[in-house]
Amino acid sequence: LKRAKELLKTDPESAISVLRALIHADLPEEDNARVKEGAVLTLGEVLAKQHRASDLAFLVEEIRPLFNAFPKAKTAKIVRSLIDFSSLIPNSLSLQIKLCEDSIAWCNEEKRAFLRQRLETKLAQLYLDSNRYKEALDSLGALLKEVKKLDDKLQLVEIQLIESKVYHKLENVPRAKAALTSSRSCANSIYCPPILQAEIDLMSGILNCEEKDYRTGFSYFYEAHEGFNSVEDPRALQALKYMLMSKIMCNKPEDAYALINTKGGIKYAGREIDSMKAVAHAHEIRSLHEFQSVLQNYRDELEGDSVVNRHIQALYDTMLEQHLIRIIEPFSKVELSHIAELIGLPEDAVTEKLSQMILDKKFEGTLDQGIGCLIVYDDPPASKLYDTSLKFLDTLNLVVDSLFEKATQAKA
């Protein structure tokens, strides 16, 4: 095994042959499990780094007869490690799903319930990553009932966290919050690994931002960033990006600049952080043109993350509405082409936005597209009918109470 690891630096193919020979060799009983485990894991990692997907899939099937002589815990570690290695291969989601499904079928045949449950949890996460939400929920539903009976709190935390992520992707925020609350309550009753706790905090921050509570969201993102940063997890950058987004959405771009210039911000400097800095600047100077330029220059960084993209687009829409209201305020009737010229946007986009604002009752008006004009009405006088009705009902209530008292006295 030591010789094979040395050969990897100079002659990888020879090293692979040596590792394969070790896996199938007859070794002394005391060294058998340890040496073969090391050979399998080393070979799996090498094949993954060389992007040899078919060889890795064959290796997973090839070594199954060996597991009869291995302890079940060691078997679980090897199978899960090989599936994790497959993630090193680019565009390998379908391979990972196939490996998981085949391994789950093998677990059912061999009656290895513990490993099967772990693999089904992994499979649900892979379904989520590949946008197969129905399969993910179906897989989680059956698994959740089974794990609840076993009262395995740590796995319950993982399952309910994945369930929360799936519901969030489906934009079902109440169900996502319910699943996350269950996950957090289980996590509070056991020791929760730092990375898993950081994932829970990250998801909590995302759901708070969905409800426009950016202040609370920032607190959760900060905790998540600290958790990921403590174990050098690359998701620390994602949490920092969400922290900056929260500050921008709270109309505090100056706080975003301060975060970027801290020790933690400098550590993760790059295009991801630069994109948020540019958004903060555009928001601070209230410039639509600058905002459009940022969205164009940092398209991958902003649109690649669905959470950031949703909130940044909402911020852009808010700025656009404020600019349009400020432009049309002096007019009672104005040409759409003139509004488009003043704001610097295509006339079609301006027309669509104005019609949406009218329907949302952001202002009173109508679009006359026959002559290409916007007609703005004065705000109608507030109706006093509601207040008058309330006073009338209060007075009527007093009259009825008074009549009831008199009727009671007369009867007595």
Tab-separated table of N, CA, C and O in Angstrom, residues 51 53 70 80 84 124 152 193 219 222 229 254 291 312 319 350 362 367 374 384 390:
chain	number	residue	atom	x	y	z
A	51	HIS	N	-11.049	11.528	-13.300
A	51	HIS	CA	-12.361	11.641	-13.965
A	51	HIS	C	-12.751	10.353	-14.702
A	51	HIS	O	-13.382	10.405	-15.764
A	53	ALA	N	-15.134	7.907	-14.541
A	53	ALA	CA	-16.424	7.628	-13.905
A	53	ALA	C	-16.811	6.156	-14.001
A	53	ALA	O	-17.254	5.547	-13.024
A	70	PHE	N	-15.918	-7.587	6.311
A	70	PHE	CA	-15.678	-6.297	6.958
A	70	PHE	C	-16.749	-6.035	8.017
A	70	PHE	O	-17.897	-6.453	7.860
A	80	ARG	N	-19.856	5.128	1.459
A	80	ARG	CA	-20.168	6.569	1.457
A	80	ARG	C	-18.991	7.383	0.943
A	80	ARG	O	-19.173	8.386	0.241
A	84	ASP	N	-18.858	9.900	-2.255
A	84	ASP	CA	-18.380	11.281	-2.094
A	84	ASP	C	-17.251	11.596	-3.073
A	84	ASP	O	-17.170	12.717	-3.599
A	124	ALA	N	-31.520	11.912	-1.400
A	124	ALA	CA	-32.470	13.038	-1.358
A	124	ALA	C	-31.758	14.364	-1.621
A	124	ALA	O	-32.270	15.234	-2.330
A	152	ASP	N	-33.230	8.421	15.896
A	152	ASP	CA	-31.857	8.833	15.571
A	152	ASP	C	-31.871	10.340	15.331
A	152	ASP	O	-32.143	10.817	14.227
A	193	PRO	N	-22.710	18.661	15.000
A	193	PRO	CA	-21.424	19.041	14.396
A	193	PRO	C	-21.448	20.482	13.889
A	193	PRO	O	-22.494	20.949	13.419
A	219	SER	N	-28.138	38.155	11.372
A	219	SER	CA	-27.610	37.493	12.581
A	219	SER	C	-27.354	36.009	12.318
A	219	SER	O	-26.318	35.466	12.719
A	222	TYR	N	-24.375	35.570	10.016
A	222	TYR	CA	-23.122	35.786	10.755
A	222	TYR	C	-22.710	34.510	11.485
A	222	TYR	O	-21.538	34.107	11.449
A	229	ASN	N	-16.375	29.155	8.619
A	229	ASN	CA	-15.013	29.693	8.629
A	229	ASN	C	-14.124	28.924	9.600
A	229	ASN	O	-12.925	28.738	9.355
A	254	GLU	N	-23.289	51.441	3.834
A	254	GLU	CA	-22.039	51.773	4.530
A	254	GLU	C	-21.590	50.630	5.449
A	254	GLU	O	-20.385	50.391	5.613
A	291	PHE	N	-26.895	50.381	-11.574
A	291	PHE	CA	-27.432	49.079	-11.146
A	291	PHE	C	-27.490	48.126	-12.340
A	291	PHE	O	-27.109	46.948	-12.233
A	312	ILE	N	-31.927	40.889	-4.997
A	312	ILE	CA	-31.346	42.009	-5.748
A	312	ILE	C	-32.334	42.494	-6.812
A	312	ILE	O	-32.479	43.700	-7.048
A	319	MET	N	-36.312	50.381	-6.676
A	319	MET	CA	-35.654	51.606	-7.151
A	319	MET	C	-36.308	52.122	-8.427
A	319	MET	O	-36.518	53.329	-8.588
A	350	VAL	N	-40.829	50.198	-19.802
A	350	VAL	CA	-41.465	51.239	-18.987
A	350	VAL	C	-42.982	51.037	-18.971
A	350	VAL	O	-43.624	51.141	-17.910
A	362	LYS	N	-50.055	51.510	-6.913
A	362	LYS	CA	-48.961	52.369	-6.441
A	362	LYS	C	-49.275	53.836	-6.751
A	362	LYS	O	-48.761	54.731	-6.086
A	367	LEU	N	-53.327	53.789	-18.761
A	367	LEU	CA	-52.468	53.864	-19.946
A	367	LEU	C	-53.356	53.959	-21.193
A	367	LEU	O	-54.213	53.105	-21.406
A	374	LEU	N	-49.586	58.235	-20.724
A	374	LEU	CA	-50.004	57.859	-19.379
A	374	LEU	C	-50.833	58.997	-18.820
A	374	LEU	O	-50.394	60.160	-18.828
A	384	LYS	N	-65.086	58.409	4.052
A	384	LYS	CA	-65.373	58.399	5.488
A	384	LYS	C	-66.434	57.362	5.850
A	384	LYS	O	-66.871	57.302	7.001
A	390	LEU	N	-68.447	52.518	11.654
A	390	LEU	CA	-67.975	52.047	12.961
A	390	LEU	C	-68.638	52.813	14.101
A	390	LEU	O	-69.070	52.231	15.109
